[in-house]
Short mmCIF file of C-alpha atoms in Angstrom, two decimals:
data_model
loop_
_atom_site.label_atom_id
_atom_site.label_comp_id
_atom_site.label_asym_id
_atom_site.label_seq_id
_atom_site.Cartn_x
_atom_site.Cartn_y
_atom_site.Cartn_z
CA UNK A 155 33.28 14.88 64.97
CA UNK A 156 35.26 14.67 66.31
CA UNK A 157 33.58 17.59 67.28
CA UNK A 158 35.91 20.21 66.53
CA UNK A 159 37.10 19.27 63.28
CA UNK A 160 35.30 18.28 60.06
CA UNK A 161 36.24 15.11 58.41
CA UNK A 162 39.52 15.10 56.03
CA UNK A 163 37.51 14.28 52.72
CA UNK A 164 34.50 15.98 52.63
CA UNK A 165 35.28 18.06 49.68
CA UNK A 166 36.32 15.01 47.82
CA UNK A 167 33.25 13.32 48.21
CA UNK A 168 31.56 16.14 46.50
CA UNK A 169 34.18 16.10 43.72
CA UNK A 170 33.82 12.63 43.11
CA UNK A 171 30.38 12.27 42.00
CA UNK A 172 28.55 13.01 38.79
CA UNK A 173 26.36 15.57 38.18
CA UNK A 174 23.12 14.05 37.91
CA UNK A 175 20.63 17.04 37.97
CA UNK A 176 22.71 20.06 37.09
CA UNK A 177 20.58 23.39 38.36
CA UNK A 178 20.37 26.86 37.22
CA UNK A 179 22.72 29.42 38.86
CA UNK A 180 19.31 30.72 41.00
CA UNK A 181 18.55 27.46 42.13
CA UNK A 182 22.16 26.86 42.94
CA UNK A 183 22.13 29.44 45.41
CA UNK A 184 19.17 27.74 47.25
CA UNK A 185 20.86 24.44 46.88
CA UNK A 186 24.07 25.62 48.63
CA UNK A 187 22.01 27.50 51.37
CA UNK A 188 20.17 24.37 52.24
CA UNK A 189 23.06 21.90 52.19
CA UNK A 190 25.42 24.27 53.88
CA UNK A 191 22.98 25.13 56.76
CA UNK A 192 22.13 21.63 57.33
CA UNK A 193 25.94 20.22 57.41
CA UNK A 194 26.79 23.16 59.43
CA UNK A 195 24.07 22.19 61.85
CA UNK A 196 25.55 18.71 62.20
CA UNK A 197 28.97 20.16 62.45
CA UNK A 198 28.63 22.66 65.12
CA UNK A 199 26.37 20.35 67.26
CA UNK A 200 29.41 18.30 68.46
CA UNK A 201 31.26 21.23 69.19
CA UNK A 202 28.44 23.03 71.10
CA UNK A 203 27.56 19.69 72.95
CA UNK A 204 31.22 19.43 74.33
CA UNK A 205 31.05 23.08 75.75
CA UNK A 206 27.67 21.88 77.36
CA UNK A 207 28.78 18.74 79.11
CA UNK A 208 30.07 20.66 82.40
CA UNK A 209 26.31 22.36 82.75
CA UNK A 210 24.48 19.14 82.05
CA UNK A 211 26.51 17.02 83.94
CA UNK A 212 25.94 19.35 86.99
CA UNK A 213 22.11 19.79 86.37
CA UNK A 214 21.35 15.97 85.37
CA UNK A 215 23.72 14.64 88.42
CA UNK A 216 25.59 12.75 85.53
CA UNK A 217 28.74 10.85 86.17
CA UNK A 218 31.80 10.90 83.58
CA UNK A 219 30.37 7.63 82.12
CA UNK A 220 26.85 9.40 81.60
CA UNK A 221 28.91 12.21 79.86
CA UNK A 222 30.77 10.10 77.54
CA UNK A 223 27.66 8.38 76.40
CA UNK A 224 26.17 11.61 75.40
CA UNK A 225 28.85 12.09 73.05
CA UNK A 226 29.34 8.58 72.15
CA UNK A 227 25.86 7.68 71.07
CA UNK A 228 25.56 10.37 68.62
CA UNK A 229 29.17 9.56 67.25
CA UNK A 230 28.39 5.49 67.22
CA UNK A 231 25.37 5.93 64.95
CA UNK A 232 26.95 8.72 62.62
CA UNK A 233 30.37 6.57 62.20
CA UNK A 234 28.48 3.34 61.71
CA UNK A 235 26.05 4.41 59.32
CA UNK A 236 27.60 7.06 57.33
CA UNK A 237 28.33 5.08 54.31
CA UNK A 238 24.94 3.49 54.47
CA UNK A 239 23.33 6.87 54.67
CA UNK A 240 25.02 7.96 51.05
CA UNK A 241 23.73 4.74 49.63
CA UNK A 242 20.30 5.16 50.75
CA UNK A 243 20.28 8.58 49.06
CA UNK A 244 21.73 7.01 45.67
CA UNK A 245 19.16 4.42 45.90
CA UNK A 246 15.95 6.19 47.02
CA UNK A 247 16.40 9.81 46.22
CA UNK A 248 19.28 12.14 47.50
CA UNK A 249 16.75 14.88 48.37
CA UNK A 250 14.38 12.61 50.17
CA UNK A 251 16.98 10.82 52.30
CA UNK A 252 18.41 14.15 53.14
CA UNK A 253 14.84 15.63 54.27
CA UNK A 254 14.38 12.67 56.37
CA UNK A 255 17.63 12.99 57.94
CA UNK A 256 17.08 16.74 58.73
CA UNK A 257 13.42 16.14 60.08
CA UNK A 258 14.97 13.32 62.37
CA UNK A 259 17.76 15.49 63.57
CA UNK A 260 15.26 18.42 64.30
CA UNK A 261 12.68 15.98 66.25
CA UNK A 262 15.84 14.39 68.13
CA UNK A 263 17.18 17.76 69.08
CA UNK A 264 13.86 18.82 70.68
CA UNK A 265 13.87 15.53 72.44
CA UNK A 266 17.67 16.31 73.72
CA UNK A 267 16.38 19.89 74.78
CA UNK A 268 13.57 18.16 76.84
CA UNK A 269 15.11 15.24 78.10
CA UNK A 270 14.38 14.94 81.93
CA UNK A 271 17.22 12.67 82.63
CA UNK A 272 20.62 11.29 81.21
CA UNK A 273 19.10 8.16 79.98
CA UNK A 274 16.70 9.79 77.71
CA UNK A 275 19.29 12.40 76.64
CA UNK A 276 21.58 9.41 75.63
CA UNK A 277 18.74 8.05 73.61
CA UNK A 278 17.82 11.44 71.98
CA UNK A 279 21.39 11.72 70.99
CA UNK A 280 21.77 8.36 69.17
CA UNK A 281 18.38 9.47 67.15
CA UNK A 282 20.62 12.51 66.41
CA UNK A 283 23.50 10.65 64.97
CA UNK A 284 21.09 8.61 62.73
CA UNK A 285 19.68 11.78 61.48
CA UNK A 286 23.30 13.20 60.90
CA UNK A 287 24.07 9.83 59.18
CA UNK A 288 21.50 10.66 56.47
CA UNK A 289 21.74 14.47 56.12
CA UNK A 290 25.73 14.77 56.15
CA UNK A 291 26.29 12.54 53.17
CA UNK A 292 23.02 13.79 51.71
CA UNK A 293 24.37 17.36 51.67
CA UNK A 294 27.51 16.28 49.97
CA UNK A 295 26.00 14.28 47.53
CA UNK A 296 23.22 16.94 46.70
CA UNK A 297 25.87 19.45 46.14
CA UNK A 298 27.98 17.19 43.74
CA UNK A 299 24.77 16.07 41.78
CA UNK A 300 23.59 19.86 41.44
CA UNK A 301 26.60 21.52 40.14
CA UNK A 302 28.95 20.48 37.04
CA UNK A 303 32.48 20.05 37.55
CA UNK A 304 33.52 23.56 36.38
CA UNK A 305 31.19 25.13 38.92
CA UNK A 306 32.00 22.87 41.81
CA UNK A 307 35.17 24.75 42.76
CA UNK A 308 33.09 27.88 43.86
CA UNK A 309 30.18 25.77 45.15
CA UNK A 310 32.89 23.83 47.56
CA UNK A 311 34.60 27.28 48.50
CA UNK A 312 31.03 28.47 49.52
CA UNK A 313 30.25 25.05 51.48
CA UNK A 314 33.92 25.01 53.29
CA UNK A 315 33.84 28.89 54.26
CA UNK A 316 30.55 28.88 55.53
CA UNK A 317 31.14 25.41 57.49
CA UNK A 318 34.15 26.92 58.85
CA UNK A 319 32.56 30.35 60.03
CA UNK A 320 29.81 28.13 61.65
CA UNK A 321 32.16 26.06 63.45
CA UNK A 322 34.12 28.96 64.83
CA UNK A 323 31.25 30.93 66.03
CA UNK A 324 29.14 28.08 67.07
CA UNK A 325 30.97 27.04 70.44
CA UNK A 326 31.13 30.81 71.48
CA UNK A 327 27.06 31.23 70.87
CA UNK A 328 26.46 27.76 72.32
CA UNK A 329 28.49 29.08 75.22
CA UNK A 330 26.55 32.17 75.76
CA UNK A 331 23.42 30.13 75.55
CA UNK A 332 24.60 27.98 78.30
CA UNK A 333 25.69 30.63 80.36
CA UNK A 334 22.86 32.98 80.15
CA UNK A 335 19.69 30.75 79.28
CA UNK A 336 20.45 26.88 79.62
CA UNK A 337 22.52 23.68 78.22
CA UNK A 338 19.28 23.02 76.84
CA UNK A 339 19.11 25.86 74.35
CA UNK A 340 21.84 24.55 72.30
CA UNK A 341 19.84 21.81 71.12
CA UNK A 342 16.45 24.04 70.39
CA UNK A 343 18.69 26.26 68.08
CA UNK A 344 18.92 23.12 65.79
CA UNK A 345 14.97 23.17 65.37
CA UNK A 346 14.40 26.53 63.29
CA UNK A 347 17.56 25.89 61.19
CA UNK A 348 16.16 22.54 60.29
CA UNK A 349 12.79 24.04 59.50
CA UNK A 350 14.39 26.37 57.23
CA UNK A 351 16.50 23.46 55.55
CA UNK A 352 13.18 21.73 54.87
CA UNK A 353 11.45 24.67 53.30
CA UNK A 354 14.22 25.61 50.95
CA UNK A 355 14.61 21.95 50.10
CA UNK A 356 11.03 21.33 48.86
CA UNK A 357 11.05 24.29 47.04
CA UNK A 358 14.26 24.57 45.43
CA UNK A 359 16.29 21.57 45.58
CA UNK A 360 16.43 18.94 42.94
CA UNK A 361 15.82 15.24 43.31
CA UNK A 362 18.43 12.91 42.04
CA UNK A 363 19.44 9.53 42.61
CA UNK A 364 22.11 6.82 40.96
CA UNK A 365 20.72 3.54 41.54
CA UNK A 366 23.50 1.86 39.63
CA UNK A 367 26.17 3.04 42.15
CA UNK A 368 23.63 1.70 44.95
CA UNK A 369 23.06 -1.52 43.26
CA UNK A 370 23.13 -3.55 46.69
CA UNK A 371 22.45 -1.83 49.97
CA UNK A 372 25.01 -3.34 52.90
CA UNK A 373 22.23 -4.02 55.37
CA UNK A 374 24.03 -6.82 57.09
CA UNK A 375 27.41 -4.86 57.13
CA UNK A 376 25.50 -1.93 58.53
CA UNK A 377 23.91 -3.86 61.22
CA UNK A 378 26.71 -6.06 62.19
CA UNK A 379 29.26 -3.36 62.28
CA UNK A 380 27.13 -1.05 64.39
CA UNK A 381 26.41 -3.64 66.79
CA UNK A 382 29.91 -4.49 66.84
CA UNK A 383 31.19 -0.94 67.51
CA UNK A 384 28.39 -0.38 70.09
CA UNK A 385 29.45 -3.41 72.09
CA UNK A 386 32.64 -2.57 72.05
CA UNK A 387 32.16 1.17 73.21
CA UNK A 388 29.99 -0.57 75.78
CA UNK A 389 32.38 -2.51 77.17
CA UNK A 390 35.39 0.20 77.26
CA UNK A 391 32.94 2.87 78.81
CA UNK A 392 31.12 0.82 81.36
CA UNK A 393 34.67 -0.72 82.64
CA UNK A 394 35.00 2.53 84.41
CA UNK A 395 31.41 1.73 86.33
CA UNK A 396 31.57 -1.85 86.61
CA UNK A 397 35.19 -2.81 86.37
CA UNK A 398 36.91 -5.32 83.78
CA UNK A 399 36.00 -8.34 86.31
CA UNK A 400 32.15 -7.86 85.54
CA UNK A 401 30.78 -10.91 83.64
CA UNK A 402 28.55 -8.76 81.48
CA UNK A 403 31.45 -6.62 80.51
CA UNK A 404 33.63 -9.66 79.65
CA UNK A 405 30.43 -10.75 77.45
CA UNK A 406 30.25 -7.38 75.69
CA UNK A 407 34.09 -7.43 74.71
CA UNK A 408 33.72 -11.04 73.56
CA UNK A 409 30.70 -10.28 71.48
CA UNK A 410 32.34 -7.10 70.38
CA UNK A 411 35.35 -8.84 69.14
CA UNK A 412 33.17 -11.74 67.40
CA UNK A 413 31.02 -8.93 65.58
CA UNK A 414 33.54 -7.07 64.32
CA UNK A 415 35.40 -10.32 62.84
CA UNK A 416 32.27 -11.34 61.21
CA UNK A 417 31.90 -7.51 59.96
CA UNK A 418 35.01 -8.05 57.96
CA UNK A 419 34.15 -11.39 56.75
CA UNK A 420 30.73 -10.09 55.34
CA UNK A 421 32.32 -7.05 53.65
CA UNK A 422 34.95 -9.33 51.92
CA UNK A 423 32.15 -11.57 50.61
CA UNK A 424 29.06 -9.54 49.35
CA UNK A 425 29.19 -8.00 45.96
CA UNK A 426 28.62 -4.61 46.92
CA UNK A 427 30.13 -3.79 50.41
CA UNK A 428 29.69 -0.57 52.58
CA UNK A 429 33.56 -0.99 53.11
CA UNK A 430 35.40 -2.47 50.21
CA UNK A 431 38.42 -4.19 51.79
CA UNK A 432 40.02 -4.28 48.23
CA UNK A 433 40.67 -0.51 48.64
CA UNK A 434 43.22 -1.37 51.33
CA UNK A 435 45.52 -3.36 48.93
CA UNK A 436 46.76 0.36 48.10
CA UNK A 437 49.75 0.83 50.42
CA UNK A 438 49.08 4.52 50.11
CA UNK A 439 45.20 4.28 50.95
CA UNK A 440 45.98 1.97 53.66
CA UNK A 441 48.55 4.28 55.15
CA UNK A 442 46.37 7.16 54.96
CA UNK A 443 43.88 5.76 56.52
CA UNK A 444 45.87 4.34 59.44
CA UNK A 445 47.46 8.01 59.87
CA UNK A 446 43.55 9.08 59.94
CA UNK A 447 42.64 6.91 62.67
CA UNK A 448 45.62 7.76 64.89
CA UNK A 449 45.59 11.60 64.37
CA UNK A 450 41.76 12.01 64.45
CA UNK A 451 41.72 9.63 67.38
CA UNK A 452 44.09 11.55 69.34
CA UNK A 453 42.23 14.90 68.61
CA UNK A 454 38.76 13.34 69.45
CA UNK A 455 39.82 11.45 72.70
CA UNK A 456 42.07 14.35 74.10
CA UNK A 457 39.72 17.23 73.40
CA UNK A 458 36.79 15.61 74.85
CA UNK A 459 38.30 16.41 78.32
CA UNK A 460 39.36 20.02 77.35
CA UNK A 461 36.05 21.83 78.03
CA UNK A 462 35.81 19.73 81.37
CA UNK A 463 39.28 21.24 82.11
CA UNK A 464 38.53 24.73 81.23
CA UNK A 465 35.13 24.79 82.96
CA UNK A 466 35.46 22.84 85.96
CA UNK A 467 39.05 23.07 87.05
CA UNK A 468 40.01 26.29 85.30
CA UNK A 469 36.70 28.02 86.10
CA UNK A 470 36.20 29.42 82.63
CA UNK A 471 32.68 30.46 81.87
CA UNK A 472 31.07 28.35 79.07
CA UNK A 473 31.57 31.49 76.83
CA UNK A 474 35.23 31.85 77.51
CA UNK A 475 35.59 27.90 77.09
CA UNK A 476 33.88 27.97 73.95
CA UNK A 477 36.04 30.69 72.34
CA UNK A 478 39.16 29.03 73.98
CA UNK A 479 39.58 26.71 70.59
CA UNK A 480 39.21 29.62 68.16
CA UNK A 481 42.52 30.22 67.41
CA UNK A 482 42.68 26.32 66.12
CA UNK A 483 40.00 26.88 64.11
CA UNK A 484 40.95 29.99 62.27
CA UNK A 485 44.78 28.65 61.76
CA UNK A 486 42.62 25.54 60.13
CA UNK A 487 40.82 27.97 57.75
CA UNK A 488 43.30 30.18 56.98
CA UNK A 489 46.03 27.82 56.09
CA UNK A 490 43.84 25.03 54.38
CA UNK A 491 44.73 26.36 50.78
CA UNK A 492 48.44 26.87 51.48
CA UNK A 493 48.58 23.36 52.90
CA UNK A 494 46.70 21.70 50.07
CA UNK A 495 49.90 23.10 47.79
CA UNK A 496 52.53 21.34 50.09
CA UNK A 497 51.66 17.81 48.26
CA UNK A 498 52.46 19.34 44.84
CA UNK A 499 55.73 20.91 45.94
CA UNK A 500 57.10 18.38 48.22
CA UNK A 501 54.84 15.13 47.77
CA UNK A 502 52.62 13.68 50.42
CA UNK A 503 55.18 12.20 52.84
CA UNK A 504 56.84 15.40 54.15
CA UNK A 505 53.44 17.06 55.20
CA UNK A 506 52.27 14.25 56.45
CA UNK A 507 55.08 13.48 58.46
CA UNK A 508 55.96 16.96 59.56
CA UNK A 509 52.14 17.74 60.53
CA UNK A 510 51.54 15.24 63.16
CA UNK A 511 55.04 15.88 64.44
CA UNK A 512 53.79 19.54 65.15
CA UNK A 513 50.55 18.37 66.51
CA UNK A 514 52.30 16.16 68.82
CA UNK A 515 54.02 19.10 70.08
CA UNK A 516 50.45 20.76 70.65
CA UNK A 517 49.38 17.93 72.52
CA UNK A 518 52.61 17.91 74.49
CA UNK A 519 52.08 21.64 75.44
CA UNK A 520 48.50 20.84 76.79
CA UNK A 521 50.42 18.97 79.57
CA UNK A 522 52.13 21.92 80.97
CA UNK A 523 49.24 23.93 82.44
CA UNK A 524 48.39 23.40 86.32
CA UNK A 525 45.51 24.63 87.89
CA UNK A 526 44.96 28.55 87.57
CA UNK A 527 47.06 30.76 85.47
CA UNK A 528 46.39 33.02 82.13
CA UNK A 529 44.74 31.58 79.06
CA UNK A 530 47.43 33.32 77.05
CA UNK A 531 50.21 31.54 78.64
CA UNK A 532 48.65 28.20 79.55
CA UNK A 533 46.31 27.13 76.57
CA UNK A 534 46.92 29.58 73.67
CA UNK A 535 50.22 28.33 72.72
CA UNK A 536 49.15 24.69 72.85
CA UNK A 537 46.13 25.36 70.68
CA UNK A 538 48.22 27.41 68.39
CA UNK A 539 50.79 24.64 67.82
CA UNK A 540 48.04 21.84 67.46
CA UNK A 541 46.30 23.94 64.78
CA UNK A 542 49.37 24.48 62.95
CA UNK A 543 50.11 20.57 62.72
CA UNK A 544 46.34 19.62 61.92
CA UNK A 545 46.26 22.16 59.22
CA UNK A 546 49.58 20.95 57.52
CA UNK A 547 48.10 17.42 57.86
CA UNK A 548 44.33 17.59 56.77
CA UNK A 549 44.68 18.89 53.25
CA UNK A 550 47.69 16.57 52.31
CA UNK A 551 45.70 13.81 53.95
CA UNK A 552 42.71 14.25 51.68
CA UNK A 553 44.74 14.44 48.62
CA UNK A 554 46.47 11.24 49.48
CA UNK A 555 43.31 9.28 49.85
CA UNK A 556 42.20 10.78 46.54
CA UNK A 557 45.32 10.03 44.57
CA UNK A 558 45.78 6.26 46.22
CA UNK A 559 42.56 4.77 44.29
CA UNK A 560 41.29 4.81 40.92
CA UNK A 561 39.37 8.01 40.00
CA UNK A 562 35.88 6.02 39.87
CA UNK A 563 36.64 5.08 43.27
CA UNK A 564 37.23 8.30 44.80
CA UNK A 565 33.86 8.89 46.28
CA UNK A 566 33.79 5.57 48.18
CA UNK A 567 37.50 6.03 49.39
CA UNK A 568 36.44 9.58 50.69
CA UNK A 569 33.39 8.13 52.63
CA UNK A 570 35.54 5.25 54.21
CA UNK A 571 38.20 8.02 55.09
CA UNK A 572 35.46 9.92 56.70
CA UNK A 573 34.19 7.06 58.46
CA UNK A 574 37.61 5.95 59.96
CA UNK A 575 37.85 9.38 61.16
CA UNK A 576 34.57 9.14 63.04
CA UNK A 577 35.39 5.81 64.45
CA UNK A 578 38.65 6.86 65.72
CA UNK A 579 37.17 9.55 67.90
CA UNK A 580 34.55 7.20 68.88
CA UNK A 581 36.84 4.61 70.15
CA UNK A 582 39.42 7.13 71.69
CA UNK A 583 36.89 8.78 73.79
CA UNK A 584 35.95 5.49 75.46
CA UNK A 585 39.24 4.31 76.00
CA UNK A 586 40.84 7.53 77.21
CA UNK A 587 37.70 7.83 79.51
CA UNK A 588 39.25 4.42 81.36
CA UNK A 589 42.72 6.10 81.29
CA UNK A 590 41.66 9.60 82.77
CA UNK A 591 39.43 7.70 85.95
CA UNK A 592 42.14 5.36 86.85
CA UNK A 593 44.76 8.12 87.16
CA UNK A 594 42.10 10.66 88.65
CA UNK A 595 41.28 8.02 91.65
CA UNK A 596 45.19 7.20 92.24
CA UNK A 597 46.30 10.84 92.09
CA UNK A 598 42.88 11.78 94.46
CA UNK A 599 43.97 8.99 96.89
CA UNK A 600 47.43 9.99 97.02
CA UNK A 601 46.96 13.41 97.87
CA UNK A 602 44.17 12.86 100.31
CA UNK A 603 46.55 10.49 102.16
CA UNK A 604 49.44 13.26 102.03
CA UNK A 605 47.21 16.17 103.32
CA UNK A 606 45.75 14.04 106.27
CA UNK A 607 42.22 14.29 105.01
CA UNK A 608 40.09 11.97 107.42
CA UNK A 609 39.59 8.52 106.12
CA UNK A 610 35.65 9.15 106.56
CA UNK A 611 35.84 12.19 104.20
CA UNK A 612 37.81 10.00 101.79
CA UNK A 613 35.00 7.11 102.25
CA UNK A 614 32.16 9.79 101.28
CA UNK A 615 33.98 10.78 98.25
CA UNK A 616 34.02 7.22 96.82
CA UNK A 617 30.84 7.12 95.27
CA UNK A 618 31.41 10.66 93.85
CA UNK A 619 34.61 9.82 92.02
CA UNK A 620 33.10 8.86 88.65
CA UNK A 621 32.02 12.62 88.24
CA UNK A 622 35.47 13.67 88.17
CA UNK A 623 35.81 17.13 88.73
CA UNK A 624 32.23 17.78 89.36
CA UNK A 625 32.49 15.70 92.34
CA UNK A 626 30.02 16.88 95.13
CA UNK A 627 32.03 18.18 98.20
CA UNK A 628 30.92 16.81 101.76
CA UNK A 629 28.57 19.48 103.48
CA UNK A 630 29.75 18.54 106.76
CA UNK A 631 33.12 19.88 106.47
CA UNK A 632 34.63 23.28 107.85
CA UNK A 633 35.65 25.81 104.68
CA UNK A 634 39.24 24.96 104.79
CA UNK A 635 38.76 21.18 104.69
CA UNK A 636 36.18 22.05 101.68
CA UNK A 637 38.84 23.99 100.02
CA UNK A 638 41.63 21.40 100.45
CA UNK A 639 39.57 18.96 99.21
CA UNK A 640 38.73 21.00 96.26
CA UNK A 641 42.36 21.66 95.36
CA UNK A 642 42.97 17.81 95.82
CA UNK A 643 40.11 17.10 93.24
CA UNK A 644 41.10 19.84 90.74
CA UNK A 645 45.04 18.79 91.05
CA UNK A 646 43.83 15.09 90.35
CA UNK A 647 42.16 16.03 87.15
CA UNK A 648 44.85 17.85 85.71
CA UNK A 649 47.24 14.46 86.48
CA UNK A 650 44.65 12.67 84.54
CA UNK A 651 44.30 15.51 81.79
CA UNK A 652 48.40 15.09 81.65
CA UNK A 653 48.41 11.62 81.04
CA UNK A 654 45.44 11.70 78.40
CA UNK A 655 47.70 14.26 76.43
CA UNK A 656 50.73 12.10 76.60
CA UNK A 657 48.66 9.57 74.87
CA UNK A 658 47.54 11.98 72.20
CA UNK A 659 51.10 12.80 71.71
CA UNK A 660 52.13 9.22 71.45
CA UNK A 661 49.32 8.78 68.87
CA UNK A 662 50.28 11.74 66.99
CA UNK A 663 53.86 10.53 66.66
CA UNK A 664 52.88 7.02 65.56
CA UNK A 665 50.93 8.78 63.12
CA UNK A 666 53.99 10.36 61.97
CA UNK A 667 55.67 7.20 61.82
CA UNK A 668 52.73 5.62 59.68
CA UNK A 669 53.46 8.44 56.99
CA UNK A 670 57.21 7.73 57.06
CA UNK A 671 56.74 4.00 56.69
CA UNK A 672 53.69 3.77 54.39
CA UNK A 673 53.33 6.95 52.38
CA UNK A 674 55.37 7.35 49.22
CA UNK A 675 57.19 10.33 48.42
CA UNK A 676 55.13 11.07 45.27
CA UNK A 677 51.49 10.79 44.38
CA UNK A 678 52.23 7.85 41.91
#
């Protein structure tokens, strides 16, 4: 998730599905308890893991490529299989698939916490992503099927409010655990939550299904789409380690293009595709999803590097780094209802132009801090402005997606938009990692040369560069030289961070341009 933020259309999924198994008020409380705990477990996992990246990088001697894979393995399976997860629940039973997803997520979390090396951690994160792809759409579908339409508003409010609170406090608690116990603890806290969810679900959550809606499971689309996205992400991430001239890398990118092309061919020809291309005939729907891709790509790609900057360069504690983005989350929470009313007052175009423009200003403000300084003058203004921009954007974006298709297709349209948001962050992290490493290397070479650092020292740093700011300093140098090298590394990271934020700014501006061009002035 983009780890910091839920997808834009989660509430739309709840509203769109029929109440297949309405439950009593007493049972409804337990349904909400199970589904909100499970959803929140998946939502906060991304935020906490982002804060844990510097600690696990140091503990496992991981490069930036390894760290990218820790995030991307989870996001890849979740983005690629999110739509299939919902269809499996419709076909085989929503509670059954929800329970399988929760159990798999818990087992994978234990594997993450016990992983002795990055290879196993990455594999465990992929398993977590598979579990999340089953439990997240399952939790939304269970809420929808358990509450009639006249009670869904309150249920959605409870689900959204609790999710927002856990998303806000999760990184702070996770940061404290990282700082005082271990980064491994952030994975183990999922296990008791998952066991509680399973216990409640077995006793109080009714089973429901909708086999007519799941008339055909799009296995070919899921397999081809996952392999295509995986090959693309592999090519982008591993280019930092292997170089674009590597034959295996070229082969991976060629395979990615071929598989993604085949994916769209498959989706266009099968009777029940997980990605109905006919939806994109709506100019409004196409524009809303392009805006989602640009805006959530900017958010996920840039903010991947923020905890690394705060902890490794600015020397924040893990707890402080976890709390640094609280203003963003609080602004999103407090202004979401107000922002939802902007569409009724002004139509969708104005907020969807103004919101990304303000978000672009927030990304631009992240370019200003150097090394050192106060959080309140360096990062707080950027966080507040970015939060305001996203708050103005997200609720109108949800409304636009819902209003751009026929009522009987709102559920699948919302699911597609959520998958687009996930895929945007997945691709952006892989692509911006290339930019970050290239700018870092160039800036570090320039500083080492300007500051007359011995060539032997520069050569000794060569193999460490893929660790970015976690680079190990040579032990055979005097304290003054080590301090000089540390300063060069930190300033070089900031140089790369600024370029990444420039790209985030450009993507947000492109999102505003997309809204201006493709989004109508009214909901019609």
